[in-house]
Coordinates of C-alpha atoms in Angstrom, one line a residue:
M1 CA 43.0 1.6 -27.0
K2 CA 39.7 3.3 -27.7
K3 CA 37.9 0.0 -27.3
I4 CA 39.4 -0.5 -23.9
V5 CA 38.5 3.0 -22.8
R6 CA 34.9 2.5 -24.1
S7 CA 34.7 -0.8 -22.2
A8 CA 35.8 0.9 -18.9
L9 CA 33.2 3.6 -19.4
A10 CA 30.5 1.1 -20.2
A11 CA 31.2 -0.8 -17.1
A12 CA 31.0 2.3 -15.0
L13 CA 27.7 3.3 -16.6
A14 CA 26.3 -0.2 -16.0
L15 CA 27.1 0.0 -12.3
A16 CA 25.7 3.5 -12.1
A17 CA 22.5 2.7 -13.9
A18 CA 19.2 3.3 -12.2
P19 CA 20.3 5.4 -9.2
A20 CA 18.2 5.5 -6.0
L21 CA 15.0 7.6 -5.8
A22 CA 16.8 10.1 -3.7
Q23 CA 20.5 10.4 -3.3
T24 CA 21.5 8.0 -0.5
Y25 CA 24.7 9.8 0.5
S26 CA 25.6 13.5 0.2
Q27 CA 29.1 12.5 -0.9
T28 CA 31.6 9.6 -0.9
V29 CA 34.9 10.3 0.9
F30 CA 37.8 7.9 0.7
F31 CA 40.9 7.4 2.8
G32 CA 43.3 4.6 1.9
D33 CA 46.2 3.3 -0.2
S34 CA 46.7 2.0 -3.8
L35 CA 43.6 -0.1 -3.6
T36 CA 41.4 3.0 -3.4
D37 CA 43.7 5.7 -5.1
S38 CA 41.9 7.1 -8.2
G39 CA 44.9 9.2 -9.5
F40 CA 47.1 10.8 -6.7
Y41 CA 50.2 10.2 -8.9
R42 CA 48.8 11.1 -12.2
P43 CA 50.0 14.8 -12.2
F44 CA 53.5 13.5 -11.5
L45 CA 53.4 10.9 -14.2
V46 CA 52.0 13.4 -16.8
Q47 CA 54.8 15.8 -16.0
Q48 CA 57.2 13.0 -16.8
N49 CA 55.3 11.9 -19.9
P50 CA 52.3 13.8 -21.4
Q51 CA 51.1 10.5 -22.8
A52 CA 50.6 9.1 -19.3
A53 CA 47.1 10.8 -18.8
I54 CA 45.4 7.3 -19.0
L55 CA 47.7 6.0 -16.3
G56 CA 47.9 6.7 -12.6
R57 CA 45.6 4.0 -11.1
F58 CA 46.9 0.8 -9.6
T59 CA 45.1 -1.5 -12.0
T60 CA 45.0 -2.4 -15.6
N61 CA 44.8 1.2 -16.8
P62 CA 42.7 2.9 -18.1
G63 CA 40.3 0.9 -16.1
L64 CA 38.6 2.3 -13.0
V65 CA 39.2 1.3 -9.3
W66 CA 36.5 0.2 -6.9
S67 CA 36.1 3.6 -5.3
E68 CA 35.1 5.1 -8.7
Y69 CA 32.7 2.4 -9.4
L70 CA 31.1 2.8 -6.0
A71 CA 30.8 6.6 -6.4
D72 CA 29.2 6.1 -9.8
F73 CA 26.5 3.9 -8.3
Y74 CA 25.6 6.5 -5.7
G75 CA 25.8 9.4 -8.1
T76 CA 28.6 11.1 -6.1
G77 CA 32.3 11.3 -6.9
A78 CA 35.7 9.8 -6.3
A79 CA 38.0 12.2 -8.0
P80 CA 41.4 12.8 -6.3
A81 CA 41.3 15.3 -3.5
W82 CA 45.0 16.1 -4.2
G83 CA 47.8 15.0 -6.4
L84 CA 51.6 14.7 -6.4
T85 CA 53.7 16.9 -8.7
T86 CA 57.4 17.2 -9.1
T87 CA 57.3 20.1 -6.7
G88 CA 55.1 18.6 -4.1
I89 CA 51.4 17.8 -3.3
V90 CA 48.8 20.2 -4.7
N91 CA 45.1 20.2 -3.7
G92 CA 42.3 19.1 -6.0
T93 CA 38.6 19.4 -5.8
G94 CA 37.6 15.7 -5.3
T95 CA 36.9 13.7 -2.2
N96 CA 39.3 10.7 -2.7
Y97 CA 42.3 11.3 -0.4
A98 CA 43.8 7.8 -0.9
A99 CA 47.4 7.5 -2.2
G100 CA 49.2 4.4 -3.3
G101 CA 51.9 3.4 -0.8
A102 CA 50.1 5.1 2.2
R103 CA 50.6 3.6 5.7
I104 CA 48.2 4.2 8.5
T105 CA 50.1 6.9 10.4
L106 CA 53.8 6.7 9.4
Q107 CA 55.9 7.9 6.5
P108 CA 57.6 7.2 4.2
G109 CA 55.1 5.3 2.0
F110 CA 55.9 1.9 0.5
R111 CA 58.1 1.6 -1.5
P112 CA 60.2 4.0 0.4
Q113 CA 61.5 5.7 -2.7
P114 CA 60.0 8.2 -5.1
P115 CA 57.3 8.7 -6.0
T116 CA 55.5 6.4 -3.4
S117 CA 57.7 7.5 -0.5
A118 CA 55.7 10.8 -0.6
A119 CA 52.4 9.1 0.0
P120 CA 50.5 10.9 2.8
S121 CA 49.5 8.5 5.5
L122 CA 45.8 7.8 6.3
A123 CA 46.2 9.9 9.4
M124 CA 47.3 12.8 7.2
Q125 CA 44.5 12.2 4.8
V126 CA 41.8 12.3 7.6
N127 CA 43.4 15.4 9.0
A128 CA 43.4 17.1 5.6
Y129 CA 39.8 16.3 5.1
L130 CA 38.8 17.7 8.5
A131 CA 40.9 20.8 8.0
R132 CA 39.1 21.5 4.8
N133 CA 35.7 21.2 6.5
G134 CA 36.2 23.1 9.7
G135 CA 36.9 20.1 11.8
R136 CA 33.5 18.5 11.1
A137 CA 32.6 15.4 9.1
D138 CA 29.5 15.5 7.0
P139 CA 27.1 13.2 8.8
N140 CA 25.3 12.3 5.6
A141 CA 28.4 11.2 3.7
L142 CA 29.7 7.7 3.2
Y143 CA 33.4 7.3 4.3
T144 CA 35.9 4.6 3.6
V145 CA 38.9 3.9 5.7
W146 CA 40.9 1.0 4.1
G147 CA 44.6 0.5 4.8
G148 CA 47.2 -1.6 6.5
A149 CA 48.8 -3.4 3.4
N150 CA 51.8 -1.0 3.2
D151 CA 52.4 -1.4 6.9
L152 CA 52.5 -5.2 6.2
F153 CA 55.0 -4.7 3.4
F154 CA 57.3 -2.7 5.7
H155 CA 57.1 -5.6 8.1
I156 CA 57.7 -8.5 5.7
N157 CA 60.7 -6.6 4.3
G158 CA 62.2 -6.5 7.7
L159 CA 61.8 -2.7 8.3
T160 CA 59.4 -3.0 11.3
T161 CA 58.5 -5.5 14.0
Q162 CA 55.3 -7.6 14.1
Q163 CA 54.2 -5.5 17.1
Q164 CA 54.7 -2.3 15.1
F165 CA 52.7 -3.8 12.3
L166 CA 49.8 -4.7 14.6
T167 CA 50.0 -1.3 16.2
A168 CA 48.9 0.1 12.8
A169 CA 45.6 -1.7 13.3
V170 CA 45.1 0.0 16.6
E171 CA 45.9 3.3 15.0
Q172 CA 43.4 2.7 12.2
I173 CA 40.8 2.2 15.0
G174 CA 41.7 5.6 16.2
L175 CA 41.2 7.2 12.8
V176 CA 37.7 5.7 12.6
G177 CA 37.0 7.0 16.1
K178 CA 38.2 10.5 15.1
L179 CA 35.9 10.6 12.1
Q180 CA 32.9 9.4 14.1
G181 CA 33.8 11.9 16.8
A182 CA 33.7 14.6 14.2
G183 CA 30.2 13.6 13.0
A184 CA 30.6 10.7 10.5
R185 CA 27.9 8.1 10.8
Y186 CA 28.6 5.8 7.9
V187 CA 32.1 4.5 7.8
L188 CA 33.0 1.6 5.5
V189 CA 36.0 -0.5 6.7
P190 CA 37.1 -3.3 4.4
T191 CA 39.4 -6.0 5.8
M192 CA 43.0 -6.2 4.5
P193 CA 42.9 -8.7 1.6
D194 CA 44.8 -12.0 1.9
V195 CA 48.1 -10.9 0.5
G196 CA 49.3 -14.5 1.0
T197 CA 47.2 -15.6 -2.0
T198 CA 48.3 -12.9 -4.4
P199 CA 51.0 -13.5 -7.0
L200 CA 53.5 -11.9 -4.6
G201 CA 52.5 -14.2 -1.7
L202 CA 52.5 -17.3 -3.9
S203 CA 56.0 -16.4 -5.3
L204 CA 57.5 -16.7 -1.8
G205 CA 56.6 -20.3 -1.4
A206 CA 53.8 -22.1 0.5
A207 CA 55.2 -21.6 4.0
N208 CA 55.9 -17.9 3.6
A209 CA 52.5 -17.4 1.9
A210 CA 50.8 -19.1 4.8
G211 CA 52.8 -16.9 7.2
I212 CA 51.7 -13.7 5.4
S213 CA 48.0 -14.9 5.5
A214 CA 48.4 -15.4 9.2
L215 CA 49.8 -11.9 9.6
V216 CA 46.9 -10.4 7.6
G217 CA 44.4 -12.4 9.7
G218 CA 46.0 -11.1 12.9
Y219 CA 45.7 -7.5 11.6
N220 CA 42.0 -8.0 10.7
Q221 CA 41.2 -9.5 14.1
T222 CA 43.0 -6.7 15.9
L223 CA 41.2 -4.1 13.8
F224 CA 37.6 -5.4 14.0
G225 CA 37.9 -6.8 17.5
G226 CA 39.1 -3.4 18.7
L227 CA 36.3 -1.5 16.8
A228 CA 33.7 -3.7 18.4
Q229 CA 35.3 -3.4 21.9
G230 CA 35.3 0.4 21.5
G231 CA 31.7 0.5 20.5
L232 CA 32.6 1.9 17.0
R233 CA 29.9 0.7 14.6
V234 CA 31.3 0.5 11.1
I235 CA 30.1 -1.1 7.8
P236 CA 32.5 -4.0 7.3
L237 CA 33.6 -5.6 4.0
N238 CA 35.1 -9.1 4.2
T239 CA 37.4 -8.6 1.2
F240 CA 39.8 -11.2 2.7
A241 CA 37.1 -13.9 2.3
L242 CA 35.7 -12.5 -1.0
L243 CA 38.9 -12.7 -2.9
R244 CA 39.6 -16.2 -1.5
E245 CA 36.1 -17.3 -2.7
I246 CA 36.8 -16.0 -6.2
S247 CA 40.2 -17.6 -6.3
A248 CA 38.7 -21.0 -5.3
S249 CA 36.2 -20.9 -8.2
P250 CA 37.7 -18.5 -10.8
S251 CA 35.7 -19.6 -13.8
V252 CA 32.4 -18.9 -12.0
Y253 CA 33.5 -15.2 -11.9
G254 CA 34.9 -15.0 -15.4
F255 CA 38.6 -15.4 -14.5
G256 CA 41.1 -17.6 -16.3
N257 CA 44.1 -16.6 -14.3
V258 CA 44.2 -15.9 -10.5
T259 CA 47.9 -16.6 -9.8
Q260 CA 49.8 -14.4 -12.2
A261 CA 50.1 -10.7 -13.0
A262 CA 48.4 -9.5 -16.1
C263 CA 51.0 -6.7 -16.5
G264 CA 53.9 -9.0 -16.0
A265 CA 56.8 -7.2 -14.3
T266 CA 55.3 -3.7 -14.9
S267 CA 53.8 -1.9 -11.8
A268 CA 50.1 -1.5 -12.0
L269 CA 50.5 2.3 -11.6
I270 CA 52.0 2.6 -15.1
C271 CA 50.4 -0.5 -16.6
S272 CA 48.9 0.4 -20.0
P273 CA 47.1 -1.8 -22.6
A274 CA 50.5 -2.3 -24.2
D275 CA 51.7 -4.1 -21.1
Y276 CA 48.9 -6.8 -20.8
P277 CA 47.4 -9.3 -23.3
A278 CA 44.1 -8.3 -25.0
G279 CA 41.2 -9.0 -22.6
A280 CA 43.5 -9.6 -19.6
Q281 CA 41.8 -6.7 -17.7
E282 CA 38.7 -9.0 -17.6
S283 CA 40.3 -12.5 -17.4
Y284 CA 43.0 -11.9 -14.8
L285 CA 42.4 -11.4 -11.1
Y286 CA 45.5 -9.4 -10.5
A287 CA 47.1 -6.6 -12.6
D288 CA 50.5 -6.9 -10.9
N289 CA 51.8 -8.8 -7.9
V290 CA 49.2 -7.4 -5.5
H291 CA 46.8 -5.0 -7.2
P292 CA 43.5 -6.0 -8.8
T293 CA 42.6 -5.7 -12.4
A294 CA 39.7 -3.5 -13.5
A295 CA 37.3 -6.5 -13.5
T296 CA 38.3 -7.3 -9.9
H297 CA 37.9 -3.7 -8.8
R298 CA 34.4 -3.7 -10.3
M299 CA 33.5 -6.8 -8.3
L300 CA 34.8 -5.2 -5.1
A301 CA 32.5 -2.3 -5.8
E302 CA 29.6 -4.7 -6.5
Y303 CA 30.3 -6.4 -3.2
A304 CA 30.3 -3.1 -1.4
V305 CA 27.0 -2.1 -3.0
S306 CA 25.5 -5.4 -1.9
V307 CA 26.5 -4.9 1.7
L308 CA 25.3 -1.2 1.7
E309 CA 22.0 -1.9 -0.1
G310 CA 21.1 -5.3 1.6
P311 CA 19.7 -3.6 4.7
R312 CA 17.8 -1.1 2.6
Q313 CA 16.2 -3.8 0.6
V314 CA 15.0 -5.7 3.6
A315 CA 13.8 -2.4 5.2
L316 CA 11.2 -2.2 2.3
L317 CA 9.3 -5.3 3.6
P318 CA 7.2 -3.3 6.2
N319 CA 6.4 -0.6 3.6
A320 CA 5.0 -3.3 1.3
A321 CA 3.0 -4.8 4.1
S322 CA 1.5 -1.4 5.1
M323 CA 0.3 -0.7 1.5
V324 CA -1.5 -4.1 1.5
G325 CA -2.9 -3.3 4.9
R326 CA -4.3 0.0 3.7
A327 CA -5.9 -1.6 0.7
R328 CA -7.6 -4.2 2.9
A329 CA -8.9 -1.5 5.3
E330 CA -10.4 0.5 2.4
R331 CA -12.2 -2.6 1.0
V332 CA -13.6 -3.5 4.5
A333 CA -14.8 0.1 5.0
A334 CA -16.7 -0.2 1.7
Q335 CA -18.9 -3.0 3.2
L336 CA -20.1 -0.9 6.1
D337 CA -23.3 0.7 4.7
P338 CA -26.3 -0.7 6.6
A339 CA -28.5 -2.9 4.4
E340 CA -31.9 -1.7 3.4
S341 CA -33.5 -4.3 5.8
D342 CA -32.4 -5.9 9.0
G343 CA -30.6 -9.3 8.8
L344 CA -27.5 -11.1 7.8
R345 CA -25.4 -10.6 4.7
W346 CA -22.3 -12.2 3.3
W347 CA -19.7 -10.7 1.0
A348 CA -16.5 -11.7 -0.8
D349 CA -13.9 -9.3 -2.1
V350 CA -11.2 -10.2 -4.6
R351 CA -8.6 -7.5 -5.3
G352 CA -5.2 -7.2 -6.9
D353 CA -2.6 -4.8 -5.4
F354 CA 0.1 -3.3 -7.6
Q355 CA 3.0 -1.5 -6.0
R356 CA 5.8 0.4 -7.8
Y357 CA 8.4 2.6 -6.2
G358 CA 11.4 4.4 -7.6
K359 CA 10.1 3.7 -11.1
G360 CA 10.7 0.0 -10.3
D361 CA 14.3 0.6 -9.2
T362 CA 13.3 0.4 -5.5
Y363 CA 10.8 -2.4 -5.8
D364 CA 7.6 -3.3 -7.7
G365 CA 5.2 -6.2 -8.0
A366 CA 1.7 -7.4 -7.5
G367 CA -0.5 -10.0 -5.9
P368 CA -4.1 -11.1 -5.2
T369 CA -6.0 -11.1 -2.0
L370 CA -9.4 -12.7 -1.1
T371 CA -11.3 -11.2 1.8
V372 CA -14.7 -12.7 3.0
G373 CA -17.0 -11.4 5.6
A374 CA -20.4 -11.5 7.2
S375 CA -22.4 -8.6 8.6
W376 CA -25.6 -8.1 10.6
T377 CA -27.7 -5.0 10.1
R378 CA -30.1 -3.8 12.8
G379 CA -31.7 -0.4 12.1
D380 CA -29.0 2.2 11.5
L381 CA -26.2 -0.1 12.8
V382 CA -24.1 -2.7 11.0
F383 CA -21.4 -4.9 12.5
G384 CA -19.6 -8.1 11.6
A385 CA -16.3 -9.9 11.0
F386 CA -14.0 -10.7 8.2
G387 CA -11.0 -12.8 7.3
G388 CA -8.7 -12.9 4.3
Y389 CA -5.6 -14.2 2.7
G390 CA -3.3 -12.7 0.1
Q391 CA 0.1 -13.2 -1.5
Q392 CA 2.4 -10.6 -3.1
S393 CA 5.4 -11.1 -5.3
Q394 CA 7.8 -8.1 -5.4
D395 CA 11.0 -7.5 -7.3
W396 CA 13.8 -5.4 -5.8
G397 CA 15.2 -3.1 -8.6
R398 CA 18.6 -3.0 -10.1
R399 CA 19.0 -6.8 -10.2
G400 CA 18.6 -7.1 -6.4
G401 CA 16.4 -10.2 -6.3
S402 CA 12.8 -10.6 -5.1
F403 CA 10.6 -11.2 -2.1
D404 CA 7.3 -12.9 -1.5
Q405 CA 4.8 -11.7 1.1
S406 CA 1.8 -13.6 2.6
D407 CA -0.9 -12.0 4.6
A408 CA -3.6 -13.8 6.7
S409 CA -6.0 -11.5 8.4
L410 CA -8.9 -11.6 10.9
G411 CA -10.9 -8.6 12.0
G412 CA -14.2 -7.0 13.0
F413 CA -16.0 -3.9 12.1
V414 CA -19.0 -1.7 13.1
G415 CA -20.8 1.1 11.2
W416 CA -23.6 3.6 11.7
K417 CA -25.6 5.8 9.4
A418 CA -28.3 8.3 10.3
D419 CA -31.2 9.3 8.2
S420 CA -29.6 12.8 7.8
G421 CA -26.7 11.2 5.8
L422 CA -24.2 11.4 8.6
W423 CA -22.2 8.1 8.9
V424 CA -19.3 6.7 10.9
N425 CA -17.5 3.4 11.0
A426 CA -14.6 1.6 12.6
Q427 CA -12.6 -1.6 12.2
A428 CA -9.7 -3.5 13.8
S429 CA -7.7 -6.4 12.5
Y430 CA -4.7 -8.6 13.1
S431 CA -2.6 -10.0 10.2
Q432 CA 0.0 -12.7 10.3
L433 CA 2.7 -11.9 7.9
G434 CA 5.2 -14.1 6.2
F435 CA 8.2 -13.1 4.0
D436 CA 10.5 -15.2 1.8
T437 CA 13.5 -13.2 0.4
D438 CA 15.8 -14.1 -2.4
R439 CA 18.5 -11.3 -2.4
D440 CA 20.8 -11.4 -5.4
V441 CA 24.4 -10.3 -5.2
V442 CA 25.9 -9.7 -8.7
L443 CA 29.6 -10.3 -8.9
G444 CA 30.7 -9.9 -12.5
P445 CA 29.1 -12.6 -14.6
A446 CA 28.1 -14.5 -11.4
T447 CA 25.0 -14.0 -9.3
R448 CA 24.7 -15.3 -5.7
T449 CA 21.3 -15.7 -4.2
H450 CA 20.9 -15.6 -0.5
E451 CA 17.6 -16.9 0.8
G452 CA 15.8 -15.8 4.0
S453 CA 12.5 -16.2 5.8
A454 CA 10.8 -14.1 8.4
D455 CA 7.4 -13.9 10.2
G456 CA 5.7 -10.8 11.2
S457 CA 2.4 -9.2 12.2
N458 CA 0.3 -6.1 11.5
V459 CA -2.2 -4.7 14.0
S460 CA -4.5 -2.2 12.3
I461 CA -7.2 0.1 13.7
G462 CA -9.1 2.4 11.4
A463 CA -12.1 4.8 11.5
S464 CA -13.8 7.0 8.9
A465 CA -16.8 9.3 8.9
G466 CA -18.6 11.5 6.5
W467 CA -21.8 13.2 5.5
E468 CA -23.8 12.4 2.4
F469 CA -26.2 14.9 0.9
G470 CA -27.4 15.9 -2.5
W471 CA -30.3 16.1 -4.9
G472 CA -32.2 13.4 -6.7
A473 CA -29.9 10.7 -8.2
L474 CA -26.7 12.6 -7.3
R475 CA -25.3 12.2 -3.8
H476 CA -22.0 13.7 -2.5
G477 CA -20.3 14.8 0.7
P478 CA -17.1 15.1 2.7
V479 CA -15.2 12.1 4.0
I480 CA -12.5 11.8 6.6
A481 CA -10.5 8.7 7.6
V482 CA -7.6 7.6 9.8
L483 CA -5.7 4.3 9.7
S484 CA -3.1 3.2 12.2
Q485 CA -0.9 0.2 11.5
K486 CA 1.7 -1.4 13.8
I487 CA 3.9 -3.7 11.8
E488 CA 6.5 -6.0 13.4
I489 CA 9.0 -8.3 11.4
D490 CA 11.1 -10.8 13.2
A491 CA 14.9 -11.0 12.9
F492 CA 16.3 -13.4 10.4
A493 CA 19.5 -14.6 8.8
E494 CA 20.2 -15.4 5.2
S495 CA 21.5 -18.7 3.8
D496 CA 25.2 -19.6 3.3
P497 CA 26.4 -17.7 6.4
A498 CA 30.0 -18.5 5.8
L499 CA 30.1 -16.6 2.5
S500 CA 31.4 -13.0 2.5
T501 CA 28.1 -11.7 1.1
S502 CA 25.6 -13.3 3.5
L503 CA 23.8 -10.9 5.9
A504 CA 21.6 -11.1 9.0
Y505 CA 18.9 -8.6 10.0
P506 CA 17.5 -7.5 13.3
E507 CA 13.8 -7.3 14.0
Q508 CA 12.0 -4.3 12.5
S509 CA 9.2 -2.2 14.0
F510 CA 7.2 0.0 11.6
D511 CA 4.5 2.5 12.5
S512 CA 2.1 4.0 10.0
L513 CA -0.6 6.6 10.7
I514 CA -2.4 7.8 7.6
G515 CA -5.0 10.6 7.7
S516 CA -7.3 11.2 4.7
V517 CA -9.7 14.0 3.9
G518 CA -11.7 14.4 0.7
W519 CA -15.0 14.3 -1.1
Q520 CA -17.1 11.4 -2.5
F521 CA -19.8 11.3 -5.1
S522 CA -22.4 8.7 -6.1
G523 CA -25.1 8.6 -8.6
T524 CA -27.9 6.4 -9.9
I525 CA -28.2 5.8 -13.6
H526 CA -30.8 3.1 -13.0
E527 CA -31.6 0.6 -10.3
H528 CA -28.7 -1.7 -11.2
L529 CA -26.0 0.8 -12.1
K530 CA -24.8 3.2 -9.5
P531 CA -21.4 4.7 -10.3
Y532 CA -19.3 6.4 -7.6
A533 CA -16.0 8.2 -7.1
R534 CA -14.0 9.5 -4.2
V535 CA -10.9 11.7 -4.0
T536 CA -8.8 12.2 -0.9
W537 CA -5.8 14.1 0.2
D538 CA -3.6 11.7 2.3
E539 CA -0.9 12.4 4.8
E540 CA 1.4 9.8 6.4
F541 CA 2.1 11.2 9.9
E542 CA 4.7 8.6 10.9
D543 CA 8.3 8.9 9.6
A544 CA 9.9 5.7 8.2
P545 CA 12.9 4.5 10.2
A546 CA 15.8 6.8 9.5
E547 CA 18.3 3.9 9.3
A548 CA 18.3 0.2 8.2
F549 CA 20.5 -2.4 10.0
A550 CA 22.3 -5.6 9.2
Q551 CA 25.3 -7.7 10.2
L552 CA 27.9 -9.5 8.1
Q553 CA 27.5 -13.2 9.1
S554 CA 31.1 -14.1 8.1
M555 CA 32.4 -11.5 10.6
S556 CA 30.4 -12.2 13.7
V557 CA 32.8 -10.2 15.8
T558 CA 31.5 -7.0 14.3
L559 CA 28.6 -5.0 15.6
P560 CA 25.4 -4.6 13.5
Y561 CA 25.9 -1.7 11.1
A562 CA 23.5 1.0 9.9
V563 CA 22.9 2.6 6.5
P564 CA 20.4 5.3 5.6
G565 CA 16.8 4.2 5.4
H566 CA 14.3 5.0 2.7
R567 CA 12.5 8.3 2.4
F568 CA 9.0 8.1 0.9
D569 CA 6.8 11.0 -0.1
Q570 CA 4.3 11.3 2.8
T571 CA 1.8 13.5 1.1
Y572 CA -0.2 12.3 -1.9
G573 CA -3.8 11.7 -3.1
T574 CA -6.0 8.7 -3.7
L575 CA -8.6 8.4 -6.4
T576 CA -11.2 5.7 -6.2
F577 CA -14.0 5.0 -8.7
G578 CA -16.3 2.2 -9.6
A579 CA -19.9 1.1 -9.9
R580 CA -22.3 -0.9 -7.8
T581 CA -24.5 -3.2 -9.8
Q582 CA -26.2 -6.7 -9.9
L583 CA -24.5 -9.8 -11.2
M584 CA -26.1 -13.3 -11.2
G585 CA -28.7 -12.0 -8.6
M586 CA -26.0 -10.8 -6.2
D587 CA -24.9 -7.3 -5.3
A588 CA -21.6 -6.4 -7.0
N589 CA -19.1 -3.6 -6.7
L590 CA -16.4 -3.2 -9.3
G591 CA -13.7 -0.6 -9.3
T592 CA -10.2 0.6 -8.8
S593 CA -8.2 2.8 -6.5
V594 CA -4.9 4.5 -7.2
T595 CA -2.5 6.8 -5.4
V596 CA -1.7 10.0 -7.3
G597 CA 0.9 12.7 -6.8
Q598 CA 3.3 10.6 -4.7
E599 CA 6.8 11.4 -5.8
G600 CA 8.7 8.3 -6.8
G601 CA 5.9 5.7 -6.1
N602 CA 2.4 4.6 -6.4
H603 CA 0.0 1.9 -5.3
A604 CA -3.0 0.8 -7.3
T605 CA -5.8 -1.7 -6.5
V606 CA -8.5 -3.3 -8.7
F607 CA -11.3 -5.0 -6.9
A608 CA -14.5 -6.9 -7.4
T609 CA -16.9 -7.5 -4.5
M610 CA -20.0 -9.9 -4.5
G611 CA -22.5 -10.3 -1.8
M612 CA -26.1 -10.9 -0.8
G613 CA -28.4 -11.2 2.2
F614 CA -29.5 -14.5 3.7

């Protein structure tokens, strides 16, 4: 028993490991039936038997259900919002209103006998939540509305007509609309799973199982077609397809039995380790005739995480491009001092960029860039052109996969410096961007990789100015700079579009406007060694997109959905230091630049520049 409890806790901790830099959702709120219920009946069971404290979930107890795994990942909660006792329903402090047996709007629950006959419908659950919160839904919370299976059971048991069954889908649409009308922005709506492929469905024979699958398909079509027609944007989960995919290749996902119930004839609600073979909570797909085992629930949560986090992963591409763009602009600006004599000069700059955000849990990686240019000096004026190419390899954190970025740039620059030490320069460039993504979706022991490719562009305009003064070998003075970047990334779709986990993404537009102010220092130790340093306070004046978008390719009827975007610290500092010298008869500039004081992230560059006149 203790070993099983430890295994359940370890699985929850593994899914919860490495939470996001900032909490993505203020809370997770669940409305649903036995698939989502985290303990509505536990008080009732404990009153009947004090030893039943580990029971009360519709799975291989004491394992968790998918709602608990999902809440653990986001650092929120999925404790029951209420519970059934022998004297009625009592309120709790949690945010999981789901109750096993619940129908969409009607009572009694299924089965229509105690205790499940007392299950509050999803409509009652939504009303209870709104009543507790003054009629308003928290716009920063993640909501789940998952139901319909118990309306199906009423129908296939001859207690309702098919029209009444499909009407429940229309009523579920109304509940989503009610939540969104009250302020909810992020509503997760899974499909009804294919009950025809469960042990219950299979036990009824091939013809009846196919009929049940068709009924479920009709419910899902009515639900999601109606949501789209009503303009209700939701986050869909194609659990119908996912569980079919697992059943078709069970060994890939660690299952040895996908047709029988691990708990035998015992209901999952009261199924304890004494009711299933050792290890069955991991090797069986189903706990009883319709309810998933703990391992299946964990995969459902992993699937939900992949759909919720996929758009947020792809939304990081323009941020990575903007950091590379800023590093390029800084290196070009460093070439804009007029030469000591008129004429042409060439230069080549090699740098390595290192990005790390969320301590690597958001993304991190590195890559080289070569930039070459030529400048012409005439008096106090210098102008010229440059071109460059670089590649970056980044890893999304939390086993999310990776992406590669290429950057081919062309640009021009101009600079001026007066005898008084006043200087000013400007530059403009166009970069052709390319991205190759490999997004990993972890499902138990299996990992799916969805590939994608997108092109993009970065139009950058920058200017800086300063005043250099000092005494003898030491020079110093103020510096101010501004860099504007307009980054566009084309829409693209991932590989294997028929799979439940494959996503497509709309085009992205990302604006960056960084202003910097600071002080720079330079000195001369001798003719061939001139160290320097610069420190700036930097402010990003453009906000990152508030939301990220995607569409589930296996459910093309749905609208693109939104999830919260990333929030990066917009105020930080940059420290640059290095030395100018001579190497092999050429001018050389060696140094590094690193951001400091940026909460949850940093960008570092090391560089080496060589050049000479001709």
